[in-house]
PDB file of C-alpha atoms and ligand atoms in Angstrom:
ATOM      1  CA  MET A 273     115.047 192.360 139.822  1.00  0.00           C
ATOM      2  CA  LYS A 274     118.028 193.908 138.106  1.00  0.00           C
ATOM      3  CA  HIS A 275     120.763 193.232 140.707  1.00  0.00           C
ATOM      4  CA  PHE A 276     121.210 191.477 144.054  1.00  0.00           C
ATOM      5  CA  LEU A 277     123.132 193.968 146.165  1.00  0.00           C
ATOM      6  CA  SER A 278     121.614 194.142 149.615  1.00  0.00           C
ATOM      7  CA  THR A 279     118.958 192.614 151.864  1.00  0.00           C
ATOM      8  CA  LYS A 280     117.984 196.013 153.213  1.00  0.00           C
ATOM      9  CA  ASP A 281     115.437 196.916 150.566  1.00  0.00           C
ATOM     10  CA  LEU A 282     114.262 193.430 149.665  1.00  0.00           C
ATOM     11  CA  ASP A 283     110.541 192.966 149.686  1.00  0.00           C
ATOM     12  CA  LYS A 284     109.243 190.153 151.905  1.00  0.00           C
ATOM     13  CA  ASN A 285     107.196 188.570 149.115  1.00  0.00           C
ATOM     14  CA  TYR A 286     110.211 188.546 146.835  1.00  0.00           C
ATOM     15  CA  ILE A 287     112.240 186.799 149.564  1.00  0.00           C
ATOM     16  CA  LEU A 288     109.502 184.209 150.074  1.00  0.00           C
ATOM     17  CA  GLN A 289     109.411 183.583 146.338  1.00  0.00           C
ATOM     18  CA  LEU A 290     113.171 183.010 146.287  1.00  0.00           C
ATOM     19  CA  ILE A 291     112.899 180.632 149.224  1.00  0.00           C
ATOM     20  CA  GLN A 292     110.216 178.658 147.457  1.00  0.00           C
ATOM     21  CA  ASN A 293     112.384 178.490 144.310  1.00  0.00           C
ATOM     22  CA  ALA A 294     115.391 177.326 146.336  1.00  0.00           C
ATOM     23  CA  ARG A 295     113.236 174.572 147.867  1.00  0.00           C
ATOM     24  CA  GLN A 296     112.003 173.515 144.440  1.00  0.00           C
ATOM     25  CA  LEU A 297     115.577 173.411 143.163  1.00  0.00           C
ATOM     26  CA  GLN A 298     116.603 171.315 146.148  1.00  0.00           C
ATOM     27  CA  THR A 299     113.876 168.776 145.435  1.00  0.00           C
ATOM     28  CA  SER A 300     114.485 168.920 141.656  1.00  0.00           C
ATOM     29  CA  GLN A 301     111.096 170.379 140.878  1.00  0.00           C
ATOM     30  CA  ILE A 302     112.721 172.996 138.633  1.00  0.00           C
ATOM     31  CA  SER A 303     114.734 171.981 135.604  1.00  0.00           C
ATOM     32  CA  SER A 304     118.371 172.745 136.056  1.00  0.00           C
ATOM     33  CA  LYS A 305     119.216 173.634 132.455  1.00  0.00           C
ATOM     34  CA  LEU A 306     117.641 177.045 132.454  1.00  0.00           C
ATOM     35  CA  LEU A 307     120.735 179.230 132.139  1.00  0.00           C
ATOM     36  CA  ARG A 308     122.257 177.368 129.220  1.00  0.00           C
ATOM     37  CA  ASN A 309     123.172 180.427 127.129  1.00  0.00           C
ATOM     38  CA  LYS A 310     124.278 182.657 129.976  1.00  0.00           C
ATOM     39  CA  PHE A 311     127.792 183.737 130.896  1.00  0.00           C
ATOM     40  CA  ILE A 312     128.681 184.427 134.503  1.00  0.00           C
ATOM     41  CA  ALA A 313     131.949 185.951 135.746  1.00  0.00           C
ATOM     42  CA  LEU A 314     133.253 185.354 139.255  1.00  0.00           C
ATOM     43  CA  PHE A 315     135.065 188.522 140.213  1.00  0.00           C
ATOM     44  CA  PHE A 316     136.648 187.976 143.645  1.00  0.00           C
ATOM     45  CA  SER A 317     139.349 190.171 145.157  1.00  0.00           C
ATOM     46  CA  GLU A 318     139.200 188.646 148.637  1.00  0.00           C
ATOM     47  CA  ALA A 319     139.716 185.101 149.850  1.00  0.00           C
ATOM     48  CA  SER A 320     136.711 182.818 149.591  1.00  0.00           C
ATOM     49  CA  THR A 321     136.009 179.093 149.582  1.00  0.00           C
ATOM     50  CA  ARG A 322     132.325 178.600 150.332  1.00  0.00           C
ATOM     51  CA  THR A 323     130.836 181.597 148.565  1.00  0.00           C
ATOM     52  CA  LYS A 324     132.929 181.339 145.431  1.00  0.00           C
ATOM     53  CA  THR A 325     132.654 177.572 145.001  1.00  0.00           C
ATOM     54  CA  SER A 326     128.946 177.488 145.679  1.00  0.00           C
ATOM     55  CA  PHE A 327     128.278 180.281 143.171  1.00  0.00           C
ATOM     56  CA  GLN A 328     130.453 178.494 140.637  1.00  0.00           C
ATOM     57  CA  LEU A 329     128.629 175.199 141.160  1.00  0.00           C
ATOM     58  CA  ALA A 330     125.247 176.932 141.209  1.00  0.00           C
ATOM     59  CA  GLY A 331     125.989 178.413 137.776  1.00  0.00           C
ATOM     60  CA  MET A 332     127.287 175.085 136.470  1.00  0.00           C
ATOM     61  CA  ARG A 333     124.252 173.186 137.748  1.00  0.00           C
ATOM     62  CA  LEU A 334     122.061 175.574 135.787  1.00  0.00           C
ATOM     63  CA  GLU A 335     124.316 174.949 132.787  1.00  0.00           C
ATOM     64  CA  ALA A 336     125.583 178.509 132.549  1.00  0.00           C
ATOM     65  CA  GLN A 337     129.175 179.106 131.475  1.00  0.00           C
ATOM     66  CA  VAL A 338     131.099 180.315 134.512  1.00  0.00           C
ATOM     67  CA  ILE A 339     134.462 182.025 134.233  1.00  0.00           C
ATOM     68  CA  ASP A 340     136.700 182.762 137.155  1.00  0.00           C
ATOM     69  CA  LEU A 341     138.393 186.144 136.874  1.00  0.00           C
ATOM     70  CA  ASN A 342     140.941 186.450 139.576  1.00  0.00           C
ATOM     71  CA  LEU A 343     141.020 190.172 140.329  1.00  0.00           C
ATOM     72  CA  ASN A 344     144.591 189.847 141.479  1.00  0.00           C
ATOM     73  CA  THR A 345     145.756 188.763 138.026  1.00  0.00           C
ATOM     74  CA  SER A 346     143.386 190.899 135.956  1.00  0.00           C
ATOM     75  CA  SER A 347     144.145 194.275 134.356  1.00  0.00           C
ATOM     76  CA  LEU A 348     143.340 195.896 137.680  1.00  0.00           C
ATOM     77  CA  GLN A 349     146.965 195.105 138.426  1.00  0.00           C
ATOM     78  CA  LYS A 350     147.938 197.347 135.489  1.00  0.00           C
ATOM     79  CA  GLY A 351     146.097 200.322 136.908  1.00  0.00           C
ATOM     80  CA  GLU A 352     142.689 199.809 135.350  1.00  0.00           C
ATOM     81  CA  THR A 353     139.744 200.742 137.562  1.00  0.00           C
ATOM     82  CA  LEU A 354     137.292 198.116 138.756  1.00  0.00           C
ATOM     83  CA  ILE A 355     134.582 199.826 136.734  1.00  0.00           C
ATOM     84  CA  ASP A 356     136.590 199.779 133.491  1.00  0.00           C
ATOM     85  CA  THR A 357     137.379 196.100 133.989  1.00  0.00           C
ATOM     86  CA  ALA A 358     133.684 195.402 134.568  1.00  0.00           C
ATOM     87  CA  ARG A 359     132.750 197.479 131.518  1.00  0.00           C
ATOM     88  CA  THR A 360     135.100 195.294 129.457  1.00  0.00           C
ATOM     89  CA  LEU A 361     133.221 192.243 130.683  1.00  0.00           C
ATOM     90  CA  ALA A 362     129.892 193.827 129.790  1.00  0.00           C
ATOM     91  CA  ASN A 363     131.145 194.613 126.274  1.00  0.00           C
ATOM     92  CA  LEU A 364     132.300 191.032 125.890  1.00  0.00           C
ATOM     93  CA  GLY A 365     128.762 189.863 126.563  1.00  0.00           C
ATOM     94  CA  ILE A 366     129.033 188.650 130.142  1.00  0.00           C
ATOM     95  CA  ASP A 367     125.531 188.495 131.613  1.00  0.00           C
ATOM     96  CA  CYS A 368     126.351 188.604 135.310  1.00  0.00           C
ATOM     97  CA  ILE A 369     129.235 189.610 137.558  1.00  0.00           C
ATOM     98  CA  ILE A 370     129.464 188.083 141.017  1.00  0.00           C
ATOM     99  CA  LEU A 371     131.616 190.522 142.935  1.00  0.00           C
ATOM    100  CA  ARG A 372     133.521 190.189 146.171  1.00  0.00           C
ATOM    101  CA  HIS A 373     135.462 193.274 147.107  1.00  0.00           C
ATOM    102  CA  SER A 374     137.133 194.794 150.147  1.00  0.00           C
ATOM    103  CA  ALA A 375     135.450 198.187 149.651  1.00  0.00           C
ATOM    104  CA  SER A 376     132.011 198.700 151.173  1.00  0.00           C
ATOM    105  CA  GLU A 377     129.452 199.690 148.510  1.00  0.00           C
ATOM    106  CA  ALA A 378     131.703 198.379 145.685  1.00  0.00           C
ATOM    107  CA  ALA A 379     128.823 196.325 144.251  1.00  0.00           C
ATOM    108  CA  LEU A 380     126.451 199.290 144.269  1.00  0.00           C
ATOM    109  CA  GLU A 381     129.075 201.491 142.600  1.00  0.00           C
ATOM    110  CA  LEU A 382     129.519 198.903 139.889  1.00  0.00           C
ATOM    111  CA  ALA A 383     125.780 198.556 139.356  1.00  0.00           C
ATOM    112  CA  LYS A 384     125.425 202.322 139.011  1.00  0.00           C
ATOM    113  CA  ALA A 385     128.352 202.639 136.616  1.00  0.00           C
ATOM    114  CA  LEU A 386     127.000 199.849 134.380  1.00  0.00           C
ATOM    115  CA  GLU A 387     123.410 200.990 134.585  1.00  0.00           C
ATOM    116  CA  HIS A 388     123.124 201.380 130.813  1.00  0.00           C
ATOM    117  CA  THR A 389     124.261 197.845 130.068  1.00  0.00           C
ATOM    118  CA  LYS A 390     122.299 194.588 130.514  1.00  0.00           C
ATOM    119  CA  ILE A 391     124.786 193.179 132.993  1.00  0.00           C
ATOM    120  CA  LYS A 392     123.556 192.053 136.435  1.00  0.00           C
ATOM    121  CA  ILE A 393     125.611 192.432 139.582  1.00  0.00           C
ATOM    122  CA  ILE A 394     125.493 190.118 142.580  1.00  0.00           C
ATOM    123  CA  ASN A 395     127.146 191.286 145.764  1.00  0.00           C
ATOM    124  CA  ALA A 396     129.135 188.374 147.207  1.00  0.00           C
ATOM    125  CA  GLY A 397     130.429 190.476 150.111  1.00  0.00           C
ATOM    126  CA  ASP A 398     131.594 194.104 149.991  1.00  0.00           C
ATOM    127  CA  GLY A 399     133.842 195.321 152.802  1.00  0.00           C
ATOM    128  CA  THR A 400     131.941 195.616 156.046  1.00  0.00           C
ATOM    129  CA  ASN A 401     128.717 196.444 154.239  1.00  0.00           C
ATOM    130  CA  GLU A 402     126.645 193.441 153.137  1.00  0.00           C
ATOM    131  CA  HIS A 403     126.692 189.800 152.074  1.00  0.00           C
ATOM    132  CA  PRO A 404     123.083 189.323 151.007  1.00  0.00           C
ATOM    133  CA  THR A 405     123.217 185.741 149.682  1.00  0.00           C
ATOM    134  CA  GLN A 406     124.843 184.557 152.930  1.00  0.00           C
ATOM    135  CA  ALA A 407     122.005 186.075 154.965  1.00  0.00           C
ATOM    136  CA  PHE A 408     119.512 184.599 152.561  1.00  0.00           C
ATOM    137  CA  LEU A 409     120.947 181.086 152.979  1.00  0.00           C
ATOM    138  CA  ASP A 410     121.010 181.593 156.753  1.00  0.00           C
ATOM    139  CA  LEU A 411     117.325 182.515 156.682  1.00  0.00           C
ATOM    140  CA  PHE A 412     116.600 179.509 154.438  1.00  0.00           C
ATOM    141  CA  THR A 413     118.404 177.207 156.889  1.00  0.00           C
ATOM    142  CA  ILE A 414     116.609 178.689 159.909  1.00  0.00           C
ATOM    143  CA  LEU A 415     113.238 178.284 158.184  1.00  0.00           C
ATOM    144  CA  GLU A 416     113.944 174.556 157.823  1.00  0.00           C
ATOM    145  CA  CYS A 417     113.830 174.403 161.643  1.00  0.00           C
ATOM    146  CA  THR A 418     110.884 176.694 162.335  1.00  0.00           C
ATOM    147  CA  ASP A 419     107.911 177.877 160.285  1.00  0.00           C
ATOM    148  CA  ASP A 420     107.638 181.222 161.952  1.00  0.00           C
ATOM    149  CA  LEU A 421     110.393 183.591 162.974  1.00  0.00           C
ATOM    150  CA  LYS A 422     108.073 185.934 164.813  1.00  0.00           C
ATOM    151  CA  ASN A 423     109.477 186.551 168.287  1.00  0.00           C
ATOM    152  CA  LYS A 424     112.232 183.985 167.816  1.00  0.00           C
ATOM    153  CA  GLN A 425     115.500 185.264 169.214  1.00  0.00           C
ATOM    154  CA  ILE A 426     118.532 185.237 166.947  1.00  0.00           C
ATOM    155  CA  SER A 427     121.707 185.998 168.868  1.00  0.00           C
ATOM    156  CA  ILE A 428     124.709 187.057 166.806  1.00  0.00           C
ATOM    157  CA  VAL A 429     127.930 186.712 168.753  1.00  0.00           C
ATOM    158  CA  GLY A 430     131.266 188.311 167.918  1.00  0.00           C
ATOM    159  CA  ASP A 431     132.609 190.958 165.608  1.00  0.00           C
ATOM    160  CA  CYS A 432     129.290 192.461 164.513  1.00  0.00           C
ATOM    161  CA  LEU A 433     130.850 195.827 163.695  1.00  0.00           C
ATOM    162  CA  HIS A 434     132.986 194.495 160.831  1.00  0.00           C
ATOM    163  CA  SER A 435     130.652 191.731 159.720  1.00  0.00           C
ATOM    164  CA  ARG A 436     128.779 192.138 156.453  1.00  0.00           C
ATOM    165  CA  VAL A 437     127.077 188.832 157.294  1.00  0.00           C
ATOM    166  CA  ALA A 438     125.698 190.312 160.518  1.00  0.00           C
ATOM    167  CA  ARG A 439     124.461 193.453 158.759  1.00  0.00           C
ATOM    168  CA  SER A 440     122.657 191.565 155.985  1.00  0.00           C
ATOM    169  CA  ASN A 441     121.143 189.198 158.544  1.00  0.00           C
ATOM    170  CA  ILE A 442     119.948 192.012 160.788  1.00  0.00           C
ATOM    171  CA  TYR A 443     118.116 193.613 157.859  1.00  0.00           C
ATOM    172  CA  LEU A 444     116.717 190.332 156.565  1.00  0.00           C
ATOM    173  CA  LEU A 445     115.720 188.468 159.729  1.00  0.00           C
ATOM    174  CA  SER A 446     114.096 191.514 161.286  1.00  0.00           C
ATOM    175  CA  LYS A 447     111.698 191.679 158.312  1.00  0.00           C
ATOM    176  CA  PHE A 448     110.349 188.314 159.530  1.00  0.00           C
ATOM    177  CA  GLY A 449     109.686 189.560 163.054  1.00  0.00           C
ATOM    178  CA  ALA A 450     112.749 187.954 164.654  1.00  0.00           C
ATOM    179  CA  LYS A 451     114.286 189.596 167.706  1.00  0.00           C
ATOM    180  CA  ILE A 452     117.936 190.307 166.997  1.00  0.00           C
ATOM    181  CA  ASN A 453     120.331 190.180 169.892  1.00  0.00           C
ATOM    182  CA  LEU A 454     123.966 191.194 169.375  1.00  0.00           C
ATOM    183  CA  ILE A 455     126.621 189.981 171.801  1.00  0.00           C
ATOM    184  CA  GLY A 456     130.272 190.980 172.041  1.00  0.00           C
ATOM    185  CA  PRO A 457     132.682 193.502 173.535  1.00  0.00           C
ATOM    186  CA  PRO A 458     131.638 197.183 173.230  1.00  0.00           C
ATOM    187  CA  SER A 459     134.453 197.798 170.727  1.00  0.00           C
ATOM    188  CA  LEU A 460     132.957 195.203 168.334  1.00  0.00           C
ATOM    189  CA  VAL A 461     129.285 195.605 169.252  1.00  0.00           C
ATOM    190  CA  PRO A 462     128.758 199.346 169.685  1.00  0.00           C
ATOM    191  CA  GLU A 463     125.388 200.824 170.641  1.00  0.00           C
ATOM    192  CA  GLU A 464     124.886 202.413 167.218  1.00  0.00           C
ATOM    193  CA  LEU A 465     124.245 198.963 165.687  1.00  0.00           C
ATOM    194  CA  LYS A 466     120.845 199.118 167.379  1.00  0.00           C
ATOM    195  CA  SER A 467     119.719 201.589 164.762  1.00  0.00           C
ATOM    196  CA  LEU A 468     120.113 199.031 161.937  1.00  0.00           C
ATOM    197  CA  ALA A 469     116.641 197.618 162.568  1.00  0.00           C
ATOM    198  CA  GLU A 470     113.785 197.575 165.032  1.00  0.00           C
ATOM    199  CA  ASN A 471     113.991 194.965 167.735  1.00  0.00           C
ATOM    200  CA  VAL A 472     117.786 194.932 168.094  1.00  0.00           C
ATOM    201  CA  THR A 473     119.202 194.447 171.588  1.00  0.00           C
ATOM    202  CA  ILE A 474     122.833 194.486 172.668  1.00  0.00           C
ATOM    203  CA  HIS A 475     124.668 192.586 175.400  1.00  0.00           C
ATOM    204  CA  HIS A 476     128.311 192.638 176.316  1.00  0.00           C
ATOM    205  CA  SER A 477     128.464 189.288 178.095  1.00  0.00           C
ATOM    206  CA  LEU A 478     127.420 185.763 177.155  1.00  0.00           C
ATOM    207  CA  GLU A 479     125.790 185.227 180.506  1.00  0.00           C
ATOM    208  CA  THR A 480     123.307 188.066 180.053  1.00  0.00           C
ATOM    209  CA  GLY A 481     123.042 187.780 176.269  1.00  0.00           C
ATOM    210  CA  LEU A 482     122.547 184.064 175.667  1.00  0.00           C
ATOM    211  CA  PRO A 483     119.369 183.247 177.648  1.00  0.00           C
ATOM    212  CA  ASN A 484     116.221 183.033 175.435  1.00  0.00           C
ATOM    213  CA  THR A 485     118.307 182.432 172.314  1.00  0.00           C
ATOM    214  CA  ASP A 486     116.693 180.170 169.711  1.00  0.00           C
ATOM    215  CA  PHE A 487     119.340 180.497 166.990  1.00  0.00           C
ATOM    216  CA  LEU A 488     122.922 181.394 167.789  1.00  0.00           C
ATOM    217  CA  MET A 489     124.971 182.807 164.946  1.00  0.00           C
ATOM    218  CA  VAL A 490     128.688 182.825 165.712  1.00  0.00           C
ATOM    219  CA  LEU A 491     131.027 185.138 163.808  1.00  0.00           C
ATOM    220  CA  ARG A 492     134.734 185.057 163.058  1.00  0.00           C
ATOM    221  CA  LEU A 493     136.868 187.941 164.294  1.00  0.00           C
ATOM    222  CA  GLN A 494     137.306 189.924 161.053  1.00  0.00           C
ATOM    223  CA  LYS A 495     140.944 190.726 161.791  1.00  0.00           C
ATOM    224  CA  GLU A 496     141.660 191.948 158.264  1.00  0.00           C
ATOM    225  CA  ARG A 497     139.024 194.671 158.672  1.00  0.00           C
ATOM    226  CA  GLN A 498     139.673 195.654 162.290  1.00  0.00           C
ATOM    227  CA  ALA A 499     141.699 198.610 163.455  1.00  0.00           C
ATOM    228  CA  LYS A 500     144.396 197.570 165.926  1.00  0.00           C
ATOM    229  CA  GLY A 501     143.634 197.399 169.631  1.00  0.00           C
ATOM    230  CA  LEU A 502     139.908 196.678 169.462  1.00  0.00           C
ATOM    231  CA  ILE A 503     140.327 193.594 171.601  1.00  0.00           C
ATOM    232  CA  GLU A 504     142.854 193.056 174.351  1.00  0.00           C
ATOM    233  CA  SER A 505     144.102 189.731 172.983  1.00  0.00           C
ATOM    234  CA  LEU A 506     142.698 186.646 171.280  1.00  0.00           C
ATOM    235  CA  GLU A 507     142.977 184.741 174.582  1.00  0.00           C
ATOM    236  CA  ASP A 508     141.006 187.408 176.391  1.00  0.00           C
ATOM    237  CA  TYR A 509     138.364 187.421 173.639  1.00  0.00           C
ATOM    238  CA  SER A 510     138.000 183.626 173.818  1.00  0.00           C
ATOM    239  CA  GLU A 511     137.793 183.671 177.575  1.00  0.00           C
ATOM    240  CA  HIS A 512     134.797 186.005 177.475  1.00  0.00           C
ATOM    241  CA  TYR A 513     133.042 185.259 174.186  1.00  0.00           C
ATOM    242  CA  LYS A 514     133.915 181.767 172.964  1.00  0.00           C
ATOM    243  CA  ILE A 515     130.828 179.589 172.543  1.00  0.00           C
ATOM    244  CA  SER A 516     131.364 176.352 174.427  1.00  0.00           C
ATOM    245  CA  GLU A 517     129.126 173.803 176.150  1.00  0.00           C
ATOM    246  CA  ASN A 518     130.219 175.370 179.390  1.00  0.00           C
ATOM    247  CA  ALA A 519     129.208 178.877 178.280  1.00  0.00           C
ATOM    248  CA  LEU A 520     125.799 177.537 177.218  1.00  0.00           C
ATOM    249  CA  LYS A 521     125.386 175.756 180.545  1.00  0.00           C
ATOM    250  CA  LYS A 522     126.378 178.862 182.497  1.00  0.00           C
ATOM    251  CA  ALA A 523     123.714 180.857 180.671  1.00  0.00           C
ATOM    252  CA  LYS A 524     121.210 178.041 181.473  1.00  0.00           C
ATOM    253  CA  ILE A 525     120.633 177.264 177.817  1.00  0.00           C
ATOM    254  CA  ASN A 526     118.846 174.011 177.178  1.00  0.00           C
ATOM    255  CA  ILE A 527     120.986 172.297 174.576  1.00  0.00           C
ATOM    256  CA  ASP A 528     117.858 170.747 173.020  1.00  0.00           C
ATOM    257  CA  ARG A 529     116.321 174.049 172.108  1.00  0.00           C
ATOM    258  CA  ILE A 530     119.214 175.930 170.517  1.00  0.00           C
ATOM    259  CA  LYS A 531     120.712 175.719 167.014  1.00  0.00           C
ATOM    260  CA  ILE A 532     124.108 177.091 166.052  1.00  0.00           C
ATOM    261  CA  LEU A 533     125.031 178.731 162.756  1.00  0.00           C
ATOM    262  CA  HIS A 534     128.358 180.083 161.503  1.00  0.00           C
ATOM    263  CA  PRO A 535     128.963 181.526 158.016  1.00  0.00           C
ATOM    264  CA  GLY A 536     132.493 180.117 157.976  1.00  0.00           C
ATOM    265  CA  PRO A 537     135.403 180.137 157.863  1.00  0.00           C
ATOM    266  CA  VAL A 538     135.471 178.885 161.471  1.00  0.00           C
ATOM    267  CA  ASN A 539     138.461 179.473 163.713  1.00  0.00           C
ATOM    268  CA  ARG A 540     137.979 176.378 165.867  1.00  0.00           C
ATOM    269  CA  GLY A 541     138.704 176.975 169.518  1.00  0.00           C
ATOM    270  CA  LEU A 542     138.771 180.762 169.125  1.00  0.00           C
ATOM    271  CA  GLU A 543     135.158 181.899 168.674  1.00  0.00           C
ATOM    272  CA  ILE A 544     133.573 178.454 169.145  1.00  0.00           C
ATOM    273  CA  ASP A 545     134.638 175.099 170.544  1.00  0.00           C
ATOM    274  CA  SER A 546     135.348 172.394 168.033  1.00  0.00           C
ATOM    275  CA  GLU A 547     132.844 169.953 169.608  1.00  0.00           C
ATOM    276  CA  LEU A 548     130.003 172.387 169.020  1.00  0.00           C
ATOM    277  CA  VAL A 549     130.988 172.959 165.382  1.00  0.00           C
ATOM    278  CA  ASP A 550     130.606 169.210 164.822  1.00  0.00           C
ATOM    279  CA  HIS A 551     127.677 168.674 167.208  1.00  0.00           C
ATOM    280  CA  ALA A 552     125.213 166.528 165.242  1.00  0.00           C
ATOM    281  CA  LYS A 553     122.156 167.818 167.059  1.00  0.00           C
ATOM    282  CA  ILE A 554     122.671 171.532 167.360  1.00  0.00           C
ATOM    283  CA  SER A 555     125.126 172.600 164.658  1.00  0.00           C
ATOM    284  CA  LEU A 556     123.582 173.780 161.369  1.00  0.00           C
ATOM    285  CA  ILE A 557     126.961 174.692 159.885  1.00  0.00           C
ATOM    286  CA  ASN A 558     127.165 171.857 157.346  1.00  0.00           C
ATOM    287  CA  ARG A 559     123.522 172.371 156.441  1.00  0.00           C
ATOM    288  CA  GLN A 560     124.209 176.051 155.705  1.00  0.00           C
ATOM    289  CA  VAL A 561     126.860 175.043 153.181  1.00  0.00           C
ATOM    290  CA  PHE A 562     124.600 172.391 151.648  1.00  0.00           C
ATOM    291  CA  ASN A 563     121.749 174.893 151.294  1.00  0.00           C
ATOM    292  CA  SER A 564     123.977 177.616 149.882  1.00  0.00           C
ATOM    293  CA  LEU A 565     124.026 175.889 146.513  1.00  0.00           C
ATOM    294  CA  TYR A 566     120.245 175.937 146.053  1.00  0.00           C
ATOM    295  CA  VAL A 567     119.821 179.418 147.451  1.00  0.00           C
ATOM    296  CA  ARG A 568     122.444 180.791 145.059  1.00  0.00           C
ATOM    297  CA  MET A 569     120.884 178.854 142.171  1.00  0.00           C
ATOM    298  CA  ALA A 570     117.575 180.549 143.020  1.00  0.00           C
ATOM    299  CA  VAL A 571     119.225 183.993 143.002  1.00  0.00           C
ATOM    300  CA  LEU A 572     120.941 183.324 139.652  1.00  0.00           C
ATOM    301  CA  LEU A 573     117.724 182.049 138.096  1.00  0.00           C
ATOM    302  CA  ASN A 574     115.780 184.994 139.375  1.00  0.00           C
ATOM    303  CA  LEU A 575     118.191 187.477 137.805  1.00  0.00           C
ATOM    304  CA  LEU A 576     119.105 185.689 134.605  1.00  0.00           C
ATOM    305  CA  TRP A 577     116.337 183.396 133.439  1.00  0.00           C
ATOM    306  CA  GLU A 578     114.373 184.954 130.583  1.00  0.00           C
TER     307      GLU A 578
HETATM  308  C1  LIG B 856     132.051 185.548 155.453  1.00  0.00           C
HETATM  309  C2  LIG B 856     132.532 186.711 154.627  1.00  0.00           C
HETATM  310  O1  LIG B 856     133.422 186.589 153.783  1.00  0.00           O
HETATM  311  O2  LIG B 856     131.965 187.765 154.828  1.00  0.00           O
HETATM  312  N1  LIG B 856     132.285 184.295 154.936  1.00  0.00           N
HETATM  313  C3  LIG B 856     131.504 183.777 153.959  1.00  0.00           C
HETATM  314  O3  LIG B 856     131.274 184.364 152.940  1.00  0.00           O
HETATM  315  N2  LIG B 856     130.969 182.561 154.178  1.00  0.00           N
HETATM  316  C4  LIG B 856     132.410 185.673 156.866  1.00  0.00           C
HETATM  317  C5  LIG B 856     133.847 185.762 157.241  1.00  0.00           C
HETATM  318  O4  LIG B 856     134.726 186.017 156.440  1.00  0.00           O
HETATM  319  O5  LIG B 856     134.105 185.598 158.444  1.00  0.00           O
END
């Protein structure tokens, strides 16, 4: 595979291969020195803790050289285009750019513009479009809890419209036969999201949307990407859509059969109650972060190991 831009067109066998590699990396069945002569550039123009650090550590664990190019202090600030900056990196012999950008399709644009070079592009989140490695680590984490996703219900609650995590997950999880259920106010979960995959349902209340959920993925309100006025107020949003023990009880969810995921960063008390974030039995949030390292190592190896 030349780049890692999207989950939409990923082949199921390729995904299964990556999952197997991530498992082997986790149990040290694959040597971790395989990218010794490779140079990776982190190219992030939006805030990030988890994604950036885990990519950085993933590269370091594989013994690649990882450089952190802060887009806000690069020549982009002097008027250079993103593509010219990336071309400079390609000419300097960088093997891989990991890009986070506020523009949807930025990673694809970059890949197209650098088509004639050897450089590989990984999309680490582009606008409201996709965040493929996040979805991939979510799938990996879910598959640690169940062997088969067929007919399992994944409910994604919150700002689905602006969430690249939701989009990549809808594409990816639906390939495994999961039923995708989106929950949130009509302004953030519009009907047209149904067309993203087969088997997508939409609910505008927790009470009707939560029953039958096996995995509950909670999203942050993507305020930086929202137009004004999409929700009445944060208090109103929390009142109707915050995931709490009470909301689960009201929807008659058996706490023993549900697992909760969140890509982070979490706004405790706003989209989910703090106790559930830390709930030892049902929260997979720490496990997602733990797994992210091995999943991103698998993606790097797949693109760069020769
Ligand atoms: C997400 C992102 O940046 O898209 N975070 C992440 O990468 N773990 C989700 C978010 O910002 O809410």
